Tab-separated table of N, CA and C in Angstrom:
chain	number	residue	atom	x	y	z
A	1	UNK	N	44.140	-0.871	15.127
A	1	UNK	CA	43.780	0.511	15.284
A	1	UNK	C	43.098	0.666	16.635
A	2	UNK	N	43.624	1.502	17.471
A	2	UNK	CA	43.034	1.681	18.788
A	2	UNK	C	42.372	3.055	18.873
A	3	UNK	N	41.530	3.209	19.876
A	3	UNK	CA	40.855	4.492	20.052
A	3	UNK	C	41.821	5.599	20.430
A	4	UNK	N	43.009	5.230	20.889
A	4	UNK	CA	43.994	6.241	21.258
A	4	UNK	C	44.703	6.825	20.043
A	5	UNK	N	44.623	6.121	18.910
A	5	UNK	CA	45.290	6.596	17.715
A	5	UNK	C	44.439	7.674	17.041
A	6	UNK	N	45.084	8.509	16.261
A	6	UNK	CA	44.417	9.602	15.581
A	6	UNK	C	44.186	9.294	14.114
A	7	UNK	N	42.959	9.442	13.628
A	7	UNK	CA	42.715	9.264	12.213
A	7	UNK	C	42.885	10.571	11.473
A	8	UNK	N	43.950	11.281	11.787
A	8	UNK	CA	43.983	12.640	11.274
A	8	UNK	C	45.303	13.012	10.633
A	9	UNK	N	45.343	12.945	9.330
A	9	UNK	CA	46.389	13.616	8.593
A	9	UNK	C	46.154	15.086	8.943
A	10	UNK	N	47.175	15.837	9.348
A	10	UNK	CA	46.919	17.194	9.837
A	10	UNK	C	46.058	18.036	8.901
A	11	UNK	N	46.303	17.970	7.609
A	11	UNK	CA	45.515	18.799	6.700
A	11	UNK	C	44.083	18.299	6.599
A	12	UNK	N	43.862	16.994	6.765
A	12	UNK	CA	42.507	16.456	6.707
A	12	UNK	C	41.700	16.939	7.906
A	13	UNK	N	42.227	16.784	9.110
A	13	UNK	CA	41.501	17.210	10.301
A	13	UNK	C	41.268	18.716	10.259
A	14	UNK	N	42.246	19.473	9.773
A	14	UNK	CA	42.085	20.921	9.653
A	14	UNK	C	40.981	21.298	8.690
A	15	UNK	N	40.857	20.536	7.610
A	15	UNK	CA	39.817	20.812	6.619
A	15	UNK	C	38.438	20.394	7.115
A	16	UNK	N	38.376	19.308	7.843
A	16	UNK	CA	37.078	18.772	8.245
A	16	UNK	C	36.550	19.350	9.556
A	17	UNK	N	37.439	19.717	10.453
A	17	UNK	CA	37.010	20.209	11.766
A	17	UNK	C	37.825	21.423	12.198
A	18	UNK	N	37.748	22.512	11.426
A	18	UNK	CA	38.569	23.678	11.781
A	18	UNK	C	38.283	24.244	13.168
A	19	UNK	N	37.063	24.102	13.651
A	19	UNK	CA	36.757	24.652	14.981
A	19	UNK	C	37.259	23.760	16.114
A	20	UNK	N	37.769	22.569	15.777
A	20	UNK	CA	38.247	21.636	16.812
A	20	UNK	C	39.756	21.451	16.772
A	21	UNK	N	40.456	22.392	16.168
A	21	UNK	CA	41.907	22.305	16.131
A	21	UNK	C	42.447	22.314	17.547
A	22	UNK	N	43.443	21.493	17.781
A	22	UNK	CA	44.024	21.390	19.108
A	22	UNK	C	43.323	20.369	19.980
A	23	UNK	N	42.250	19.789	19.492
A	23	UNK	CA	41.519	18.753	20.219
A	23	UNK	C	41.732	17.435	19.504
A	24	UNK	N	41.961	16.385	20.262
A	24	UNK	CA	42.130	15.064	19.666
A	24	UNK	C	40.853	14.683	18.924
A	25	UNK	N	40.969	14.172	17.693
A	25	UNK	CA	39.775	13.820	16.912
A	25	UNK	C	38.821	12.876	17.625
A	26	UNK	N	39.341	11.867	18.311
A	26	UNK	CA	38.455	10.913	18.986
A	26	UNK	C	37.609	11.636	20.040
A	27	UNK	N	38.218	12.539	20.780
A	27	UNK	CA	37.474	13.307	21.788
A	27	UNK	C	36.514	14.286	21.126
A	28	UNK	N	37.002	14.990	20.132
A	28	UNK	CA	36.176	15.999	19.461
A	28	UNK	C	34.944	15.377	18.818
A	29	UNK	N	35.104	14.181	18.269
A	29	UNK	CA	33.989	13.553	17.568
A	29	UNK	C	32.895	13.032	18.484
A	30	UNK	N	33.100	13.107	19.790
A	30	UNK	CA	32.016	12.753	20.708
A	30	UNK	C	31.048	13.926	20.873
A	31	UNK	N	31.440	15.087	20.371
A	31	UNK	CA	30.620	16.296	20.444
A	31	UNK	C	29.722	16.372	19.202
A	32	UNK	N	28.395	16.432	19.377
A	32	UNK	CA	27.494	16.494	18.215
A	32	UNK	C	27.772	17.668	17.274
A	33	UNK	N	28.196	18.810	17.819
A	33	UNK	CA	28.502	19.956	16.956
A	33	UNK	C	29.692	19.654	16.053
A	34	UNK	N	30.708	19.004	16.603
A	34	UNK	CA	31.869	18.624	15.808
A	34	UNK	C	31.476	17.584	14.755
A	35	UNK	N	30.659	16.612	15.159
A	35	UNK	CA	30.193	15.606	14.204
A	35	UNK	C	29.519	16.272	13.008
A	36	UNK	N	28.629	17.216	13.290
A	36	UNK	CA	27.895	17.882	12.211
A	36	UNK	C	28.825	18.740	11.359
A	37	UNK	N	29.813	19.365	11.975
A	37	UNK	CA	30.782	20.153	11.210
A	37	UNK	C	31.541	19.251	10.243
A	38	UNK	N	32.002	18.102	10.730
A	38	UNK	CA	32.745	17.167	9.876
A	38	UNK	C	31.835	16.623	8.776
A	39	UNK	N	30.606	16.273	9.126
A	39	UNK	CA	29.658	15.773	8.121
A	39	UNK	C	29.423	16.822	7.048
A	40	UNK	N	29.157	18.055	7.440
A	40	UNK	CA	28.947	19.135	6.453
A	40	UNK	C	30.162	19.294	5.549
A	41	UNK	N	31.357	19.255	6.140
A	41	UNK	CA	32.573	19.440	5.346
A	41	UNK	C	32.857	18.251	4.435
A	42	UNK	N	32.530	17.046	4.877
A	42	UNK	CA	32.677	15.882	3.992
A	42	UNK	C	31.738	16.000	2.798
A	43	UNK	N	30.486	16.353	3.074
A	43	UNK	CA	29.524	16.517	1.983
A	43	UNK	C	29.956	17.652	1.054
A	44	UNK	N	30.473	18.728	1.633
A	44	UNK	CA	30.953	19.852	0.835
A	44	UNK	C	32.188	19.530	0.020
A	45	UNK	N	32.915	18.479	0.421
A	45	UNK	CA	34.117	18.062	-0.308
A	45	UNK	C	33.802	17.020	-1.379
A	46	UNK	N	32.526	16.676	-1.500
A	46	UNK	CA	32.131	15.780	-2.578
A	46	UNK	C	31.670	14.394	-2.171
A	47	UNK	N	31.743	14.062	-0.883
A	47	UNK	CA	31.248	12.759	-0.455
A	47	UNK	C	29.729	12.755	-0.615
A	48	UNK	N	29.214	11.734	-1.266
A	48	UNK	CA	27.773	11.650	-1.487
A	48	UNK	C	27.049	11.300	-0.189
A	49	UNK	N	25.908	11.930	0.000
A	49	UNK	CA	25.126	11.722	1.222
A	49	UNK	C	24.808	10.243	1.428
A	50	UNK	N	24.438	9.541	0.350
A	50	UNK	CA	24.093	8.124	0.472
A	50	UNK	C	25.295	7.302	0.936
A	51	UNK	N	26.477	7.637	0.432
A	51	UNK	CA	27.691	6.936	0.849
A	51	UNK	C	27.957	7.166	2.328
A	52	UNK	N	27.797	8.407	2.758
A	52	UNK	CA	28.046	8.739	4.157
A	52	UNK	C	27.048	8.033	5.066
A	53	UNK	N	25.779	8.047	4.692
A	53	UNK	CA	24.760	7.371	5.505
A	53	UNK	C	25.043	5.873	5.591
A	54	UNK	N	25.391	5.270	4.473
A	54	UNK	CA	25.699	3.833	4.461
A	54	UNK	C	26.927	3.554	5.327
A	55	UNK	N	27.938	4.395	5.215
A	55	UNK	CA	29.162	4.220	6.002
A	55	UNK	C	28.903	4.298	7.498
A	56	UNK	N	27.974	5.162	7.883
A	56	UNK	CA	27.680	5.373	9.296
A	56	UNK	C	26.606	4.425	9.825
A	57	UNK	N	26.054	3.599	8.932
A	57	UNK	CA	25.000	2.682	9.346
A	57	UNK	C	23.691	3.392	9.635
A	58	UNK	N	23.455	4.508	8.940
A	58	UNK	CA	22.246	5.303	9.141
A	58	UNK	C	21.209	4.969	8.073
A	59	UNK	N	19.931	5.184	8.383
A	59	UNK	CA	18.900	4.980	7.364
A	59	UNK	C	19.039	6.018	6.253
A	60	UNK	N	18.509	5.685	5.092
A	60	UNK	CA	18.526	6.599	3.951
A	60	UNK	C	17.846	7.908	4.352
A	61	UNK	N	18.429	8.997	3.944
A	61	UNK	CA	17.942	10.353	4.201
A	61	UNK	C	18.025	10.792	5.662
A	62	UNK	N	18.724	10.038	6.497
A	62	UNK	CA	18.864	10.440	7.905
A	62	UNK	C	19.549	11.791	8.017
A	63	UNK	N	20.476	12.075	7.124
A	63	UNK	CA	21.201	13.349	7.193
A	63	UNK	C	20.368	14.511	6.680
A	64	UNK	N	19.278	14.208	5.998
A	64	UNK	CA	18.396	15.262	5.498
A	64	UNK	C	17.404	15.721	6.558
A	65	UNK	N	17.255	14.949	7.591
A	65	UNK	CA	16.281	15.248	8.640
A	65	UNK	C	16.994	15.704	9.903
A	66	UNK	N	16.242	16.142	10.838
A	66	UNK	CA	16.812	16.654	12.093
A	66	UNK	C	17.123	15.532	13.078
A	67	UNK	N	17.203	14.294	12.606
A	67	UNK	CA	17.425	13.149	13.484
A	67	UNK	C	18.752	13.210	14.232
A	68	UNK	N	19.710	13.949	13.713
A	68	UNK	CA	21.055	13.926	14.287
A	68	UNK	C	21.357	15.097	15.213
A	69	UNK	N	20.357	15.851	15.597
A	69	UNK	CA	20.606	17.007	16.466
A	69	UNK	C	21.325	16.631	17.746
A	70	UNK	N	21.014	15.457	18.267
A	70	UNK	CA	21.662	15.029	19.506
A	70	UNK	C	22.947	14.258	19.235
A	71	UNK	N	23.337	14.143	17.984
A	71	UNK	CA	24.584	13.474	17.627
A	71	UNK	C	24.383	12.025	17.235
A	72	UNK	N	25.467	11.430	16.807
A	72	UNK	CA	25.460	10.033	16.383
A	72	UNK	C	25.453	9.117	17.593
A	73	UNK	N	24.798	7.976	17.456
A	73	UNK	CA	24.869	6.992	18.540
A	73	UNK	C	26.256	6.347	18.535
A	74	UNK	N	26.560	5.570	19.552
A	74	UNK	CA	27.911	5.011	19.693
A	74	UNK	C	28.274	4.102	18.524
A	75	UNK	N	27.317	3.371	18.001
A	75	UNK	CA	27.544	2.495	16.843
A	75	UNK	C	27.985	3.324	15.629
A	76	UNK	N	27.242	4.386	15.344
A	76	UNK	CA	27.578	5.247	14.208
A	76	UNK	C	28.879	6.004	14.443
A	77	UNK	N	29.175	6.355	15.703
A	77	UNK	CA	30.441	7.030	16.003
A	77	UNK	C	31.624	6.129	15.670
A	78	UNK	N	31.512	4.828	15.969
A	78	UNK	CA	32.587	3.892	15.616
A	78	UNK	C	32.773	3.838	14.109
A	79	UNK	N	31.672	3.770	13.380
A	79	UNK	CA	31.735	3.758	11.916
A	79	UNK	C	32.356	5.058	11.402
A	80	UNK	N	31.978	6.174	12.030
A	80	UNK	CA	32.480	7.488	11.630
A	80	UNK	C	33.997	7.550	11.786
A	81	UNK	N	34.480	7.071	12.913
A	81	UNK	CA	35.917	7.072	13.149
A	81	UNK	C	36.636	6.207	12.106
A	82	UNK	N	36.074	5.040	11.790
A	82	UNK	CA	36.677	4.180	10.764
A	82	UNK	C	36.651	4.861	9.401
A	83	UNK	N	35.554	5.539	9.088
A	83	UNK	CA	35.474	6.266	7.821
A	83	UNK	C	36.560	7.337	7.759
A	84	UNK	N	36.764	8.038	8.852
A	84	UNK	CA	37.801	9.080	8.859
A	84	UNK	C	39.192	8.483	8.717
A	85	UNK	N	39.417	7.291	9.278
A	85	UNK	CA	40.689	6.611	9.045
A	85	UNK	C	40.865	6.339	7.558
A	86	UNK	N	39.851	5.770	6.929
A	86	UNK	CA	39.932	5.445	5.499
A	86	UNK	C	40.212	6.697	4.691
A	87	UNK	N	39.482	7.763	4.970
A	87	UNK	CA	39.686	9.000	4.212
A	87	UNK	C	41.041	9.632	4.514
A	88	UNK	N	41.522	9.483	5.736
A	88	UNK	CA	42.840	10.005	6.083
A	88	UNK	C	43.923	9.285	5.281
A	89	UNK	N	43.842	7.955	5.230
A	89	UNK	CA	44.830	7.182	4.461
A	89	UNK	C	44.736	7.516	2.975
A	90	UNK	N	43.511	7.625	2.462
A	90	UNK	CA	43.334	7.960	1.043
A	90	UNK	C	43.826	9.381	0.771
A	91	UNK	N	43.594	10.288	1.701
A	91	UNK	CA	44.062	11.662	1.555
A	91	UNK	C	45.587	11.705	1.465
A	92	UNK	N	46.252	10.890	2.269
A	92	UNK	CA	47.718	10.806	2.188
A	92	UNK	C	48.146	10.224	0.850
A	93	UNK	N	47.442	9.180	0.400
A	93	UNK	CA	47.741	8.560	-0.891
A	93	UNK	C	47.662	9.593	-2.013
A	94	UNK	N	46.669	10.467	-1.944
A	94	UNK	CA	46.473	11.483	-2.982
A	94	UNK	C	47.090	12.827	-2.594
A	95	UNK	N	48.085	12.764	-1.721
A	95	UNK	CA	48.909	13.917	-1.350
A	95	UNK	C	48.092	15.139	-0.926
A	96	UNK	N	47.081	14.896	-0.095
A	96	UNK	CA	46.302	15.996	0.452
A	96	UNK	C	45.143	16.443	-0.409
A	97	UNK	N	44.872	15.748	-1.511
A	97	UNK	CA	43.743	16.097	-2.383
A	97	UNK	C	42.515	15.329	-1.896
A	98	UNK	N	41.736	15.961	-1.013
A	98	UNK	CA	40.593	15.295	-0.405
A	98	UNK	C	39.539	14.914	-1.436
A	99	UNK	N	39.334	15.742	-2.426
A	99	UNK	CA	38.346	15.429	-3.462
A	99	UNK	C	38.743	14.146	-4.188
A	100	UNK	N	40.021	14.015	-4.540
A	100	UNK	CA	40.495	12.785	-5.200
A	100	UNK	C	40.395	11.589	-4.258
A	101	UNK	N	40.696	11.810	-2.983
A	101	UNK	CA	40.609	10.728	-2.001
A	101	UNK	C	39.171	10.230	-1.876
A	102	UNK	N	38.222	11.150	-1.829
A	102	UNK	CA	36.805	10.774	-1.737
A	102	UNK	C	36.370	10.051	-3.002
A	103	UNK	N	36.765	10.573	-4.142
A	103	UNK	CA	36.408	9.924	-5.416
A	103	UNK	C	36.913	8.484	-5.434
A	104	UNK	N	38.155	8.268	-4.993
A	104	UNK	CA	38.716	6.912	-4.935
A	104	UNK	C	37.917	6.051	-3.950
A	105	UNK	N	37.623	6.604	-2.766
A	105	UNK	CA	36.932	5.838	-1.722
A	105	UNK	C	35.507	5.458	-2.114
A	106	UNK	N	34.916	6.207	-3.034
A	106	UNK	CA	33.555	5.912	-3.479
A	106	UNK	C	33.535	5.065	-4.757
A	107	UNK	N	34.685	4.574	-5.163
A	107	UNK	CA	34.776	3.743	-6.368
A	107	UNK	C	35.035	2.292	-5.984
A	108	UNK	N	34.452	1.347	-6.735
A	108	UNK	CA	34.699	-0.073	-6.434
A	108	UNK	C	36.189	-0.393	-6.539
A	109	UNK	N	36.682	-1.146	-5.575
A	109	UNK	CA	38.095	-1.540	-5.564
A	109	UNK	C	38.200	-3.028	-5.875
A	110	UNK	N	38.928	-3.332	-6.924
A	110	UNK	CA	39.105	-4.727	-7.324
A	110	UNK	C	39.695	-5.553	-6.174
A	111	UNK	N	40.642	-4.960	-5.459
A	111	UNK	CA	41.304	-5.664	-4.354
A	111	UNK	C	40.367	-5.901	-3.162
A	112	UNK	N	39.208	-5.238	-3.169
A	112	UNK	CA	38.208	-5.424	-2.112
A	112	UNK	C	36.985	-6.154	-2.676
A	113	UNK	N	37.217	-6.941	-3.719
A	113	UNK	CA	36.139	-7.700	-4.374
A	113	UNK	C	35.016	-6.796	-4.861
A	114	UNK	N	35.383	-5.628	-5.364
A	114	UNK	CA	34.408	-4.706	-5.922
A	114	UNK	C	33.691	-3.833	-4.909
A	115	UNK	N	34.020	-3.987	-3.651
A	115	UNK	CA	33.386	-3.152	-2.624
A	115	UNK	C	33.969	-1.744	-2.656
A	116	UNK	N	33.193	-0.796	-2.174
A	116	UNK	CA	33.653	0.586	-2.075
A	116	UNK	C	34.428	0.753	-0.771
A	117	UNK	N	35.629	1.305	-0.828
A	117	UNK	CA	36.373	1.534	0.413
A	117	UNK	C	35.578	2.314	1.452
A	118	UNK	N	34.785	3.281	1.014
A	118	UNK	CA	34.002	4.111	1.925
A	118	UNK	C	32.984	3.282	2.716
A	119	UNK	N	32.632	2.110	2.209
A	119	UNK	CA	31.659	1.257	2.897
A	119	UNK	C	32.309	0.216	3.798
A	120	UNK	N	33.613	0.252	3.945
A	120	UNK	CA	34.335	-0.748	4.733
A	120	UNK	C	34.508	-0.286	6.181
A	121	UNK	N	33.409	0.154	6.779
A	121	UNK	CA	33.456	0.708	8.133
A	121	UNK	C	32.762	-0.171	9.169
A	122	UNK	N	32.253	-1.317	8.746
A	122	UNK	CA	31.482	-2.173	9.651
A	122	UNK	C	32.356	-2.761	10.748
A	123	UNK	N	33.573	-3.142	10.388
A	123	UNK	CA	34.454	-3.755	11.395
A	123	UNK	C	35.868	-3.213	11.234
A	124	UNK	N	36.637	-3.357	12.287
A	124	UNK	CA	38.046	-2.955	12.230
A	124	UNK	C	38.792	-3.783	11.187
A	125	UNK	N	38.405	-5.044	11.018
A	125	UNK	CA	39.053	-5.894	10.015
A	125	UNK	C	38.817	-5.363	8.607
A	126	UNK	N	37.586	-4.941	8.316
A	126	UNK	CA	37.290	-4.366	6.999
A	126	UNK	C	38.122	-3.105	6.765
A	127	UNK	N	38.173	-2.261	7.775
A	127	UNK	CA	38.928	-1.015	7.648
A	127	UNK	C	40.414	-1.306	7.455
A	128	UNK	N	40.911	-2.306	8.141
A	128	UNK	CA	42.313	-2.712	7.988
A	128	UNK	C	42.581	-3.214	6.568
A	129	UNK	N	41.611	-3.882	5.969
A	129	UNK	CA	41.763	-4.335	4.575
A	129	UNK	C	41.962	-3.138	3.649
A	130	UNK	N	41.231	-2.065	3.884
A	130	UNK	CA	41.398	-0.853	3.075
A	130	UNK	C	42.798	-0.285	3.276
A	131	UNK	N	43.256	-0.252	4.532
A	131	UNK	CA	44.608	0.263	4.804
A	131	UNK	C	45.647	-0.549	4.035
A	132	UNK	N	45.476	-1.860	4.008
A	132	UNK	CA	46.423	-2.726	3.284
A	132	UNK	C	46.387	-2.462	1.784
A	133	UNK	N	45.199	-2.244	1.236
A	133	UNK	CA	45.083	-1.924	-0.196
A	133	UNK	C	45.811	-0.623	-0.497
A	134	UNK	N	45.598	0.387	0.341
A	134	UNK	CA	46.270	1.679	0.135
A	134	UNK	C	47.780	1.517	0.245
A	135	UNK	N	48.242	0.738	1.204
A	135	UNK	CA	49.691	0.493	1.357
A	135	UNK	C	50.255	-0.172	0.101
A	136	UNK	N	49.514	-1.120	-0.451
A	136	UNK	CA	49.986	-1.788	-1.672
A	136	UNK	C	50.058	-0.798	-2.828
A	137	UNK	N	49.061	0.075	-2.934
A	137	UNK	CA	49.074	1.093	-3.993
A	137	UNK	C	50.281	2.005	-3.815
A	138	UNK	N	50.526	2.439	-2.582
A	138	UNK	CA	51.648	3.337	-2.304
A	138	UNK	C	52.987	2.698	-2.666
A	139	UNK	N	53.081	1.386	-2.540
A	139	UNK	CA	54.328	0.672	-2.837
A	139	UNK	C	54.367	0.096	-4.234
A	140	UNK	N	53.363	0.425	-5.058
A	140	UNK	CA	53.355	-0.010	-6.445
A	140	UNK	C	53.085	-1.499	-6.637
A	141	UNK	N	52.456	-2.123	-5.668
A	141	UNK	CA	52.131	-3.536	-5.782
A	141	UNK	C	50.811	-3.659	-6.525
A	142	UNK	N	50.775	-4.428	-7.614
A	142	UNK	CA	49.547	-4.548	-8.405
A	142	UNK	C	48.381	-5.068	-7.574
A	143	UNK	N	47.212	-4.580	-7.934
A	143	UNK	CA	45.995	-4.965	-7.212
A	143	UNK	C	45.381	-6.185	-7.839
């Protein structure tokens, strides 16, 4: 997965960042306003705040405070992009049902040794493992 690639199923990016339509997600997500819009929309779609904070490598309750006014640091931005990849793939798996995709991503996956897909944002390898699990599900390969 390279930074040039888009983590955006068209309906997912439209739902999460309606004010950034026509802008590449990687570029748009460097803007703190876009980051906050996507965060608000993820939370509004059912993603739990604790899951999002853990995924982004943020301290507990960081999203409840004004700590993010200046935007995410580069470390958290990388995690954010990986999280959006995971949710994009899950959204495709659930045929555009973001709520179902989030519910799946916040559930322990046997194929990931009980880890939550939403928490697999630490490294590109972890995120790739989630992509492989989703591909296996899409092809009916038992987990």
